[in-house]
PDB file of C-alpha atoms in Angstrom:
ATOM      1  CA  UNK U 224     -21.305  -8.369  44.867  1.00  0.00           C
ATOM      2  CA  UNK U 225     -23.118 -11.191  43.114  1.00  0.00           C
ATOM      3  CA  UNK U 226     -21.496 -13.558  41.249  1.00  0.00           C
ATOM      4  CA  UNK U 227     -23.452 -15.644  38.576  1.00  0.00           C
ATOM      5  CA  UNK U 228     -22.294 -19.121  39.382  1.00  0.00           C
ATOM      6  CA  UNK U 229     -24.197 -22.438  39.379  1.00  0.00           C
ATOM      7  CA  UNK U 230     -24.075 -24.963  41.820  1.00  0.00           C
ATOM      8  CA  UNK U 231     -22.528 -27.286  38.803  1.00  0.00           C
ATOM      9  CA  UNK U 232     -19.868 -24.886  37.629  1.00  0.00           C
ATOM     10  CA  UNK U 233     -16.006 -25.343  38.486  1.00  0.00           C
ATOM     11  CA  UNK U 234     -14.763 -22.803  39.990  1.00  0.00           C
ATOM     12  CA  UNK U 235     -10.861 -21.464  39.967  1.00  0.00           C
ATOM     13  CA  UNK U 236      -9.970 -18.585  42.214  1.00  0.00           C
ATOM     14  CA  UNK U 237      -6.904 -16.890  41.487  1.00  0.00           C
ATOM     15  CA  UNK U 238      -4.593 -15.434  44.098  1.00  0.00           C
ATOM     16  CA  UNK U 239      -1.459 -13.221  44.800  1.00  0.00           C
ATOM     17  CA  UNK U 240       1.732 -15.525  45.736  1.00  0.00           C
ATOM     18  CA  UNK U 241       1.903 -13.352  48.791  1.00  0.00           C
ATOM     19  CA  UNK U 242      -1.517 -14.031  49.824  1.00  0.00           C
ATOM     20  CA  UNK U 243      -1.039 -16.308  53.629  1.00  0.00           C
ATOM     21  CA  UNK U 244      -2.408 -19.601  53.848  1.00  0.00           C
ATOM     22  CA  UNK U 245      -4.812 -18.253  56.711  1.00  0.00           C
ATOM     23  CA  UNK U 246      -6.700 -16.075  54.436  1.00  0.00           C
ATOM     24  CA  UNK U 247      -6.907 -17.877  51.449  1.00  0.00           C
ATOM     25  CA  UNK U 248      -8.837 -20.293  53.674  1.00  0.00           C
ATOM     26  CA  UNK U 249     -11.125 -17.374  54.724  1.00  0.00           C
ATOM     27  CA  UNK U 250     -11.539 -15.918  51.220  1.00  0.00           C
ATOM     28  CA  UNK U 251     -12.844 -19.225  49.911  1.00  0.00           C
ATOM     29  CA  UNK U 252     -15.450 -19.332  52.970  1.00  0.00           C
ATOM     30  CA  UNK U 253     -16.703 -15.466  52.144  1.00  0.00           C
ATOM     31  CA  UNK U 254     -16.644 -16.698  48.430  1.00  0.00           C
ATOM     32  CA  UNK U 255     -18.238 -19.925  49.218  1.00  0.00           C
ATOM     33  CA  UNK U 256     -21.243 -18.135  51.789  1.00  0.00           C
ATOM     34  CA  UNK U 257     -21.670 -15.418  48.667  1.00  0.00           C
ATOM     35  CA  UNK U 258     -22.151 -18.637  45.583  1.00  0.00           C
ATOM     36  CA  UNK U 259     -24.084 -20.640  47.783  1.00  0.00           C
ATOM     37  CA  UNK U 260     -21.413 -23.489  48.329  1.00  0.00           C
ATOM     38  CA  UNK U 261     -20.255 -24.347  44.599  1.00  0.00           C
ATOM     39  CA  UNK U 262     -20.135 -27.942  44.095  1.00  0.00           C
ATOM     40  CA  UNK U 263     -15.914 -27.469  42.832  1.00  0.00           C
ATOM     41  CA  UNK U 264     -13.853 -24.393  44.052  1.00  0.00           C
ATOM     42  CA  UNK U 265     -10.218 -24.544  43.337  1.00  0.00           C
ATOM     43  CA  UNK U 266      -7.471 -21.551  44.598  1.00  0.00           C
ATOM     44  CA  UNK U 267      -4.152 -21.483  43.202  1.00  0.00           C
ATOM     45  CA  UNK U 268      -1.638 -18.508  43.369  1.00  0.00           C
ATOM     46  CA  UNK U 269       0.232 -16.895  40.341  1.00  0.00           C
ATOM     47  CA  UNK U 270       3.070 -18.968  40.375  1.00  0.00           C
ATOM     48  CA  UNK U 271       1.039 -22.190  40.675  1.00  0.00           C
ATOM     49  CA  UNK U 272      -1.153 -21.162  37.665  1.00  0.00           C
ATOM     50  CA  UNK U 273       1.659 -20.209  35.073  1.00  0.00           C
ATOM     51  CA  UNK U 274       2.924 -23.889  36.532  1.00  0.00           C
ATOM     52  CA  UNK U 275       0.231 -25.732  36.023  1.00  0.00           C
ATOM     53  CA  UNK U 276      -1.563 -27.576  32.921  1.00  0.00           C
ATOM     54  CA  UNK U 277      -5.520 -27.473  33.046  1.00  0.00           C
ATOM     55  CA  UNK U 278      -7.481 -28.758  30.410  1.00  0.00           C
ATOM     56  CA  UNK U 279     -10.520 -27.411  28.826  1.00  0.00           C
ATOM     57  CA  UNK U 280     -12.333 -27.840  32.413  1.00  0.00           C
ATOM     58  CA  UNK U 281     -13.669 -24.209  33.887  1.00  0.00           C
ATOM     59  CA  UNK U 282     -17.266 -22.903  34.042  1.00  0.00           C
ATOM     60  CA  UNK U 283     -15.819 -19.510  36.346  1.00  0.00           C
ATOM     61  CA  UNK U 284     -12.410 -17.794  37.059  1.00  0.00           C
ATOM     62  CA  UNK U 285     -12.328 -15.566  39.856  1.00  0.00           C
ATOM     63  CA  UNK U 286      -9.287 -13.193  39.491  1.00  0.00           C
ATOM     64  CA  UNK U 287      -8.174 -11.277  42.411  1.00  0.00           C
ATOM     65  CA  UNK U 288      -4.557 -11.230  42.126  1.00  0.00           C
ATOM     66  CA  UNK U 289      -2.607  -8.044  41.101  1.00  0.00           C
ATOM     67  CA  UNK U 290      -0.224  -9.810  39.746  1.00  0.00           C
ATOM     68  CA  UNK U 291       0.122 -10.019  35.615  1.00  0.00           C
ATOM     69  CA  UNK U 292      -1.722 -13.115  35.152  1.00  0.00           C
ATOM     70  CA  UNK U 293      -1.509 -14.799  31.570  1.00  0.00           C
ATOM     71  CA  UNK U 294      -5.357 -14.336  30.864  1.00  0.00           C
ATOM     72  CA  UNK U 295      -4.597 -16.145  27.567  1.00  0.00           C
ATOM     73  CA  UNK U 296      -4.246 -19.194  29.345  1.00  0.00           C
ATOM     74  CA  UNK U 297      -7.693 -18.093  31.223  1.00  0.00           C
ATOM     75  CA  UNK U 298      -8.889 -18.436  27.747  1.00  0.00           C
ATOM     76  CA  UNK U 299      -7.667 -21.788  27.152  1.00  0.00           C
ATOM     77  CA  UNK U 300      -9.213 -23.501  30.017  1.00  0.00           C
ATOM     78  CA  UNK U 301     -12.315 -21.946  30.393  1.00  0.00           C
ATOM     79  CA  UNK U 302     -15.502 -23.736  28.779  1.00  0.00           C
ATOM     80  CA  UNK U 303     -17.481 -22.307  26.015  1.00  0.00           C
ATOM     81  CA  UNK U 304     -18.978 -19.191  27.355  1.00  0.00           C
ATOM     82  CA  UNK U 305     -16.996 -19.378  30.744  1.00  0.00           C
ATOM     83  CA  UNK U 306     -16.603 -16.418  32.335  1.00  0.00           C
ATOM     84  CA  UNK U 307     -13.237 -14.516  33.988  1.00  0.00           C
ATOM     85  CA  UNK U 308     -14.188 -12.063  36.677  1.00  0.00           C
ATOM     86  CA  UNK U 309     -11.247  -9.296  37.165  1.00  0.00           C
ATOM     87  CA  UNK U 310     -11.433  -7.926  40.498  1.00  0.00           C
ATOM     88  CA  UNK U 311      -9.813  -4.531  40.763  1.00  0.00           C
ATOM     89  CA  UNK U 312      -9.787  -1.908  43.919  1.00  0.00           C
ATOM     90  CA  UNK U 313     -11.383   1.138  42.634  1.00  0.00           C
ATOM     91  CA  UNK U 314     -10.913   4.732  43.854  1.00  0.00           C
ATOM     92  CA  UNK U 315     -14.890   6.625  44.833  1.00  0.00           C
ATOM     93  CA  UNK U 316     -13.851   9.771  42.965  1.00  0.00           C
ATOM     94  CA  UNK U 317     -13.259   7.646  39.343  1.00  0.00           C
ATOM     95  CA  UNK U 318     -16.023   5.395  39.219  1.00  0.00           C
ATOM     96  CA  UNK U 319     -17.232   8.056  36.385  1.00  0.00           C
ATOM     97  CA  UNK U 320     -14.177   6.964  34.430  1.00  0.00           C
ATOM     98  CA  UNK U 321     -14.019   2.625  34.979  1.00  0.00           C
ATOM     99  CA  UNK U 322     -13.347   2.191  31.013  1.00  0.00           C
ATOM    100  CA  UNK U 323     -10.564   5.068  31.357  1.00  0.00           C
ATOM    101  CA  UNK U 324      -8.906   3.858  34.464  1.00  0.00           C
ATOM    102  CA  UNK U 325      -9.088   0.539  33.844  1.00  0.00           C
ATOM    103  CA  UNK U 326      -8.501   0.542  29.554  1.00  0.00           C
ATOM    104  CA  UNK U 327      -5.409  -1.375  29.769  1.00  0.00           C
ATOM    105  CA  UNK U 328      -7.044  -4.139  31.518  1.00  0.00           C
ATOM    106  CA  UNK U 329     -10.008  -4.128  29.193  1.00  0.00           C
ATOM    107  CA  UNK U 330      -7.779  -4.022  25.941  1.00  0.00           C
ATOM    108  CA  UNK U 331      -5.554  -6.852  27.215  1.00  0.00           C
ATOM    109  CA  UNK U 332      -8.664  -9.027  27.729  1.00  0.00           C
ATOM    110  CA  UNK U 333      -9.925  -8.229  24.223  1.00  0.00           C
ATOM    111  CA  UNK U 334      -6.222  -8.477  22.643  1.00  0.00           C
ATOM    112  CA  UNK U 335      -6.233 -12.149  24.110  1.00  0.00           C
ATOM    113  CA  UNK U 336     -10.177 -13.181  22.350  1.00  0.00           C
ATOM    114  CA  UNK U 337     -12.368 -12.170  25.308  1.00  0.00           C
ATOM    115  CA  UNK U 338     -15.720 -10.333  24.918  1.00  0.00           C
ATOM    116  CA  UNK U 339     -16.213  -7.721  27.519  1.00  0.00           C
ATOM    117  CA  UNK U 340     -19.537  -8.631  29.191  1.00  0.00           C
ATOM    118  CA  UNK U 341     -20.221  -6.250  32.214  1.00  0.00           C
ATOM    119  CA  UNK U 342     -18.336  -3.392  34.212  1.00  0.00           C
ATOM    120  CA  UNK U 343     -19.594  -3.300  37.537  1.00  0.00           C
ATOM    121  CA  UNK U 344     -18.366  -1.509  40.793  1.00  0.00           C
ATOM    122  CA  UNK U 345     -19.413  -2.452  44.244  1.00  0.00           C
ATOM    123  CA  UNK U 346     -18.922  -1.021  48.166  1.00  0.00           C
ATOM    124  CA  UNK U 347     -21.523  -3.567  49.648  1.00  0.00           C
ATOM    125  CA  UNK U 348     -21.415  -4.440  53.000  1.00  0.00           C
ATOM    126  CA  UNK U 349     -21.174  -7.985  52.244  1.00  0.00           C
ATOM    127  CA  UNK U 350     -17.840  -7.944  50.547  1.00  0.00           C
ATOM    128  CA  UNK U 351     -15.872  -6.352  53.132  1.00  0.00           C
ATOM    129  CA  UNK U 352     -14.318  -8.977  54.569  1.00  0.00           C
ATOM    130  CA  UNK U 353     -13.180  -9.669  51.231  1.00  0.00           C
ATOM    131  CA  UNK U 354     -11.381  -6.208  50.827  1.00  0.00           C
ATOM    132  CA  UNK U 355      -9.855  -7.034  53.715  1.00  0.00           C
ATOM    133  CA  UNK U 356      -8.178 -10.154  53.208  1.00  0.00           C
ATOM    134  CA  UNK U 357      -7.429  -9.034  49.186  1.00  0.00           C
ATOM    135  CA  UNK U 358      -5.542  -5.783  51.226  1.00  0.00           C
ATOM    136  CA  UNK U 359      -8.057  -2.963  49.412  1.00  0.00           C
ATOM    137  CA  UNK U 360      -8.364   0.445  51.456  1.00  0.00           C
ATOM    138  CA  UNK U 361     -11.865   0.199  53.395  1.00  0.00           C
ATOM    139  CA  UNK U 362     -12.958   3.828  51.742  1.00  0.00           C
ATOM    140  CA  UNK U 363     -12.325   2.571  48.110  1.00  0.00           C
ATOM    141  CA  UNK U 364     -14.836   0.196  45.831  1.00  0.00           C
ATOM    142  CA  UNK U 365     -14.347  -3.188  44.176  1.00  0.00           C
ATOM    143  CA  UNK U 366     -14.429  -2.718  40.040  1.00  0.00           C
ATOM    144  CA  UNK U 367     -15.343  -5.903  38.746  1.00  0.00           C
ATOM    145  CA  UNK U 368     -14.868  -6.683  34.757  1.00  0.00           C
ATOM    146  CA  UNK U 369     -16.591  -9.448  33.997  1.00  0.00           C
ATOM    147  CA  UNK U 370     -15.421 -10.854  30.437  1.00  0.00           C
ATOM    148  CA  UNK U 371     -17.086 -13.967  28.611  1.00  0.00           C
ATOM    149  CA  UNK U 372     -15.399 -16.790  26.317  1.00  0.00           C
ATOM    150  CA  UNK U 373     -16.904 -16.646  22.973  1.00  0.00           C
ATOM    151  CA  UNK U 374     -18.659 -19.882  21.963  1.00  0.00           C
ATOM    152  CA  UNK U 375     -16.225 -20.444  18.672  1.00  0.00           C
ATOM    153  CA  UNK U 376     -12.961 -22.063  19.001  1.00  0.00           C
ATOM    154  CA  UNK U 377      -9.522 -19.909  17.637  1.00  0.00           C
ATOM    155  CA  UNK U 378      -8.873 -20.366  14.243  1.00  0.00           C
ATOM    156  CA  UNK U 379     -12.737 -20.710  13.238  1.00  0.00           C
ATOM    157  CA  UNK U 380     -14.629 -18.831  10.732  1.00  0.00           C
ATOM    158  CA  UNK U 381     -17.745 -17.183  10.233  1.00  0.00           C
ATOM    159  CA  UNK U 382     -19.432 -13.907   8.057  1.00  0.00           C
ATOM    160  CA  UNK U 383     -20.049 -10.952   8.980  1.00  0.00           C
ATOM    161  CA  UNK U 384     -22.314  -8.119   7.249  1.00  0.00           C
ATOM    162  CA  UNK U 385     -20.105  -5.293   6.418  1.00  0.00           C
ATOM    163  CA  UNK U 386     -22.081  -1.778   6.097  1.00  0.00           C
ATOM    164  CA  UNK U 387     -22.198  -0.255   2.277  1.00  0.00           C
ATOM    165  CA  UNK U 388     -19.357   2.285   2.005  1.00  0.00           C
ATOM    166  CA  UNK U 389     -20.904   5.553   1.155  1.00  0.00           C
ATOM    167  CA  UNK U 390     -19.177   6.861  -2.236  1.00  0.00           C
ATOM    168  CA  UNK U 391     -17.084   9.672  -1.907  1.00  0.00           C
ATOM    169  CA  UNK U 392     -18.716  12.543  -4.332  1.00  0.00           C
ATOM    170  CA  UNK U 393     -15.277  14.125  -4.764  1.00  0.00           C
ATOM    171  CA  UNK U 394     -13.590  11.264  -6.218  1.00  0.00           C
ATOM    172  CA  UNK U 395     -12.581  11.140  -9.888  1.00  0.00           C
ATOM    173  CA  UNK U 396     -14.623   8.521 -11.769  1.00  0.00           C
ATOM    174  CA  UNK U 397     -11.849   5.907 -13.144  1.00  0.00           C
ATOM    175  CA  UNK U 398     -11.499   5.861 -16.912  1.00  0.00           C
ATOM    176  CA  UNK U 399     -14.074   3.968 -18.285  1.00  0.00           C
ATOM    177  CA  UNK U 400     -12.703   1.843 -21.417  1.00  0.00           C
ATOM    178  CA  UNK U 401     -15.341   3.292 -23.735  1.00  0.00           C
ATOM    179  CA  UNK U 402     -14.201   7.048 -23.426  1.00  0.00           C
ATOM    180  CA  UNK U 403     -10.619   5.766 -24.868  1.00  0.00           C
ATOM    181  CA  UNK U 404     -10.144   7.473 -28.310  1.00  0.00           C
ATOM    182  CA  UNK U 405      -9.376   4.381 -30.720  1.00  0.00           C
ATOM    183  CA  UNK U 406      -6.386   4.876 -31.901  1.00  0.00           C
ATOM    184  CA  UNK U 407      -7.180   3.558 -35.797  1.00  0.00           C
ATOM    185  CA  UNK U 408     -10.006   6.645 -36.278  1.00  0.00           C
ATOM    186  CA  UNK U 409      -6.387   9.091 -35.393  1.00  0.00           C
ATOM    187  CA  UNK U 410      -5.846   8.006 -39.510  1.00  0.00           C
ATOM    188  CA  UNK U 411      -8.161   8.686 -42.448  1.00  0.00           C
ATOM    189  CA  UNK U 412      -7.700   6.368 -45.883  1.00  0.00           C
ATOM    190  CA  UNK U 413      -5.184   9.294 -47.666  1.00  0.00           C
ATOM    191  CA  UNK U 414      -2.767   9.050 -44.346  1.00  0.00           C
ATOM    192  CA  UNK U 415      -2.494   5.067 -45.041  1.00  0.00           C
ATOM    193  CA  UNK U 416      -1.921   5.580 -48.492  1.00  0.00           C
ATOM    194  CA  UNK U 417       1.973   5.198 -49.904  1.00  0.00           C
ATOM    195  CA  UNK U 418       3.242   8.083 -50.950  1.00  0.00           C
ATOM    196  CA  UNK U 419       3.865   8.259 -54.959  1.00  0.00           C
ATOM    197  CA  UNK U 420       7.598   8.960 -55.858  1.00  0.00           C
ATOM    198  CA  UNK U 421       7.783  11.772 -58.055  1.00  0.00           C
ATOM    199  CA  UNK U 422       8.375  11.128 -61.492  1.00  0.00           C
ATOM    200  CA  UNK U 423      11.369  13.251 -63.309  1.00  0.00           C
ATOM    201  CA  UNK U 424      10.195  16.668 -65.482  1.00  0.00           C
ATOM    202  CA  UNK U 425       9.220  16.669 -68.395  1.00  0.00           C
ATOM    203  CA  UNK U 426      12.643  18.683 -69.688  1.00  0.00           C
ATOM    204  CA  UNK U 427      15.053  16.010 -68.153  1.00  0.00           C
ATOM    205  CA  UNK U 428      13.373  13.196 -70.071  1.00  0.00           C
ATOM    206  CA  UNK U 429      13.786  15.284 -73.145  1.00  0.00           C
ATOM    207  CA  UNK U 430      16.863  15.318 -73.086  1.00  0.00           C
ATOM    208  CA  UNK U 431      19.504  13.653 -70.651  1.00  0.00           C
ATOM    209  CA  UNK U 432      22.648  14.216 -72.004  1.00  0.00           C
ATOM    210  CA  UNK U 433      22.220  17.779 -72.965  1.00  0.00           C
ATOM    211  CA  UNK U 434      20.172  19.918 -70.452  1.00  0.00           C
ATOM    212  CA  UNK U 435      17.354  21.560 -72.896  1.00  0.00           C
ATOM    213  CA  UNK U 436      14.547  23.649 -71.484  1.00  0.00           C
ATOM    214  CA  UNK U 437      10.566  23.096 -72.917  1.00  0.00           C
ATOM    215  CA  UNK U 438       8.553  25.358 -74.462  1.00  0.00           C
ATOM    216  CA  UNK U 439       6.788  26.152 -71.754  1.00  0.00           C
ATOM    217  CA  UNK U 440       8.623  25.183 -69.171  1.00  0.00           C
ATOM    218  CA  UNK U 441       7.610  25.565 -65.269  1.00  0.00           C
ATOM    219  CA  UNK U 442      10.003  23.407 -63.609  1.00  0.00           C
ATOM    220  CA  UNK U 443      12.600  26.200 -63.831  1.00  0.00           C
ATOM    221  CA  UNK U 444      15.081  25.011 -66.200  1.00  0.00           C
ATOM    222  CA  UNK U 445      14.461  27.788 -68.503  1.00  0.00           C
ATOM    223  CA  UNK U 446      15.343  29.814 -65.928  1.00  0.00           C
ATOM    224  CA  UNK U 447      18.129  28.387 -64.444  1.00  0.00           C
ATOM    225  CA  UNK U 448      19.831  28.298 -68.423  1.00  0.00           C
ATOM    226  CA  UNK U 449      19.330  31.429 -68.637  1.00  0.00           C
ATOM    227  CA  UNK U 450      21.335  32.694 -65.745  1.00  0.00           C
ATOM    228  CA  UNK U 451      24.573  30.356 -66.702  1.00  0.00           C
ATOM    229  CA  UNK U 452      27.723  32.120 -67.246  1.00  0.00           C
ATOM    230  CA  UNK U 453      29.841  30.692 -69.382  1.00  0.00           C
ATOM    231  CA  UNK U 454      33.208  30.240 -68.537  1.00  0.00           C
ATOM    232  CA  UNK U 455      36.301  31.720 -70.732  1.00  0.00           C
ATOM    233  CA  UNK U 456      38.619  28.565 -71.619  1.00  0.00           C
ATOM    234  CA  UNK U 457      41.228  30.157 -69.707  1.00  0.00           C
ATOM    235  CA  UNK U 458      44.787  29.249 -70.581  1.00  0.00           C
ATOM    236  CA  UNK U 459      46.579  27.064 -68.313  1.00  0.00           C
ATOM    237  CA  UNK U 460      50.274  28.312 -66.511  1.00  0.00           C
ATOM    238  CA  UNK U 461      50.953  25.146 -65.642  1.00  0.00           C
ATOM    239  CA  UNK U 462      48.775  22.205 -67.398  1.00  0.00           C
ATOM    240  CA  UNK U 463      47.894  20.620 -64.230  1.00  0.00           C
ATOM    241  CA  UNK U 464      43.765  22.265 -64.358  1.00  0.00           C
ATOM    242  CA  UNK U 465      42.254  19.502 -65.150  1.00  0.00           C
ATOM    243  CA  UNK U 466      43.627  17.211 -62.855  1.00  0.00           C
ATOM    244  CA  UNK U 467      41.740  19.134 -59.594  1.00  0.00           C
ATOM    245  CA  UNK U 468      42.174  21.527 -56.697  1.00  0.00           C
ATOM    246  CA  UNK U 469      45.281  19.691 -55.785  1.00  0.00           C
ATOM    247  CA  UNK U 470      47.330  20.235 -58.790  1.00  0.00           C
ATOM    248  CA  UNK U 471      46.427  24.137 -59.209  1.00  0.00           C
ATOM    249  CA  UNK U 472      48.216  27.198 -58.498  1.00  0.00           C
ATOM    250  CA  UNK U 473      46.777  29.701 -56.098  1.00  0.00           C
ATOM    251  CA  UNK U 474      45.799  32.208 -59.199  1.00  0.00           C
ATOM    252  CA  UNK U 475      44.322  28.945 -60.897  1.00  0.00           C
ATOM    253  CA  UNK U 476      40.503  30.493 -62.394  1.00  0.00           C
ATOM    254  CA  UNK U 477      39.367  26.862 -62.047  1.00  0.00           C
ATOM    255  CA  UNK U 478      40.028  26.847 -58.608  1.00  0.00           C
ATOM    256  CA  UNK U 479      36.710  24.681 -56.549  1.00  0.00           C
ATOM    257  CA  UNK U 480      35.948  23.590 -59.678  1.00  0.00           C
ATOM    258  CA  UNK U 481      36.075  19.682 -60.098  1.00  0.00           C
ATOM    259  CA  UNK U 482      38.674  17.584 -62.294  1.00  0.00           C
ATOM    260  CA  UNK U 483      37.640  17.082 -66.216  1.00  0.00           C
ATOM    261  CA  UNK U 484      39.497  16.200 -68.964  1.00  0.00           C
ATOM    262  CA  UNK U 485      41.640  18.509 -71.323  1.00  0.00           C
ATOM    263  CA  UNK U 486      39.753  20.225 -73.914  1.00  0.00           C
ATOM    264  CA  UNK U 487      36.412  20.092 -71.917  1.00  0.00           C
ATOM    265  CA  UNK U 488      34.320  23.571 -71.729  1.00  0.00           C
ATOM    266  CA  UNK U 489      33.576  24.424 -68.358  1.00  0.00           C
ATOM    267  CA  UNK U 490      30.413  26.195 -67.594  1.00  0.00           C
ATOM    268  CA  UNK U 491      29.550  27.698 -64.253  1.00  0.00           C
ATOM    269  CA  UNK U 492      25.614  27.624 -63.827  1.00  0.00           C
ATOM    270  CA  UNK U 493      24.037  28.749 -60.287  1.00  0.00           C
ATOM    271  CA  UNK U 494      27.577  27.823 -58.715  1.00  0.00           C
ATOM    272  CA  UNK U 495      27.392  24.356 -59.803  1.00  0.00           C
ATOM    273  CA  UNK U 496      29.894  23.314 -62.476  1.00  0.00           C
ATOM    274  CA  UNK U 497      28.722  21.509 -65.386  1.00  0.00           C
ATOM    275  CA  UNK U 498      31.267  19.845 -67.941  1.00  0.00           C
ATOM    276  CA  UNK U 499      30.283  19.712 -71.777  1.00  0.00           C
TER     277      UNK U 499
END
């Protein structure tokens, strides 16, 4: 297992609490043989990381711990385009499925604004002593996810092309404003027009006190005259006809007939009662 670290870069190597003093000390020899000596290595355990306050300082993390490590504070003091390497023991019969066993770990780096950069597994020769001190069973491989800090800062902004969204041939074409019926063509010029009162026949302006028929009249006056029934001037048992309904007796013939005044002659034309 090859890690890609300068001679420059800082290096912070991240630990289990549990892991003895003893081989911690060996780790960072097998881990200094395998870089070449890095000019800065730095091991803390889990507790001492949550703990601790590091600035903006780290070219490399190497994460070995199994231990939930915060790896948004990875993010925060790793340089632009520093890289975390997650070290994970891997079983031989699901290196076919890394991505699957390990998708939790991958999502949680991407969640937090890392880019997944490599997923690599590994039963060389030359890390064994590392499986040993890190407590991984001899038969099994080391997974390593390596995941890079993109070079833009939280919070910043940038485009991105979005691909044309193919039109969906079943969808109903929206209204378009033009296909709108106006609502002022609904009514011709004879609809707007005010309609003309109709003016009285010709046989009531003749005559409006007395109720004369034309010639030729078609307004059905004529008519109408001739089918009145005059009334008999029937004489009164009790001199109260006149005055209405509510004076008559019950054999009264001007019974539903309204008031008049004595000596008028009733006539009874179409049901309606006309006073002369």
């Amino acid at each position: 297992m090859i890690w890609k670290v300068k001679k420059e870069d800082k290096l912070l190597v991240l630990v289990d609490s549990e892991m003895n003093k003893n081989d911690v000390q060996k780790l960072i020899e097998e881990i200094n043989r395998i870089t070449e000596h890095c000019s800065e290595i730095t091991v803390m355990n889990c507790t001492e990381f949550q703990a601790s306050d590091h600035e903006i300082s780290i070219d490399v993390i190497l994460l070995f711990a199994s231990q939930a490590i915060p790896t948004s504070k990875c993010l925060k003091i790793l340089k632009h385009e520093g890289v975390l390497v997650l070290h994970k023991s891997l079983k031989r019969e699901e290196k076919d499925k890394i991505r699957d066993v390990f998708a939790n770990d991958i999502l949680q780096l991407g969640i937090n604004g890392f880019v997944i950069n490599d997923i690599q597994h590994s039963n060389s020769p030359s890390i064994s002593t590392i499986k040993e001190l890190l407590g991984y069973d001899s038969n099994n491989d080391i997974c390593k996810i390596v995941a890079k800090k993109p070079f833009y800062e939280t919070g910043s902004k940038m485009t991105i092309s979005l691909p044309k969204l193919k039109t969906n041939i079943w969808k109903v074409d929206d209204v378009i404003e033009d296909d709108l019926i106006n609502e002022d063509s609904l009514l011709d010029e004879e609809d707007e027009m005010k309609p003309i009162k109709p003016t009285s026949t010709v046989c009531d302006i003749a005559d409006k006190k007395k109720r004369k028929a034309c010639k030729d009249c078609t307004c059905g006056l004529s008519r109408e005259l001739n089918d009145a029934v005059e009334m008999k001037n029937e004489p009164s048992s009790c001199g109260n006809c006149y005055l209405g309904d509510a004076f008559r007796c019950g054999s009264c013939p001007y019974l539903g007939t309204p008031a008049f005044k004595p000596g008028e002659k009733v006539l009874l034309l179409n049901n309606q009662v006309t006073t002369e």
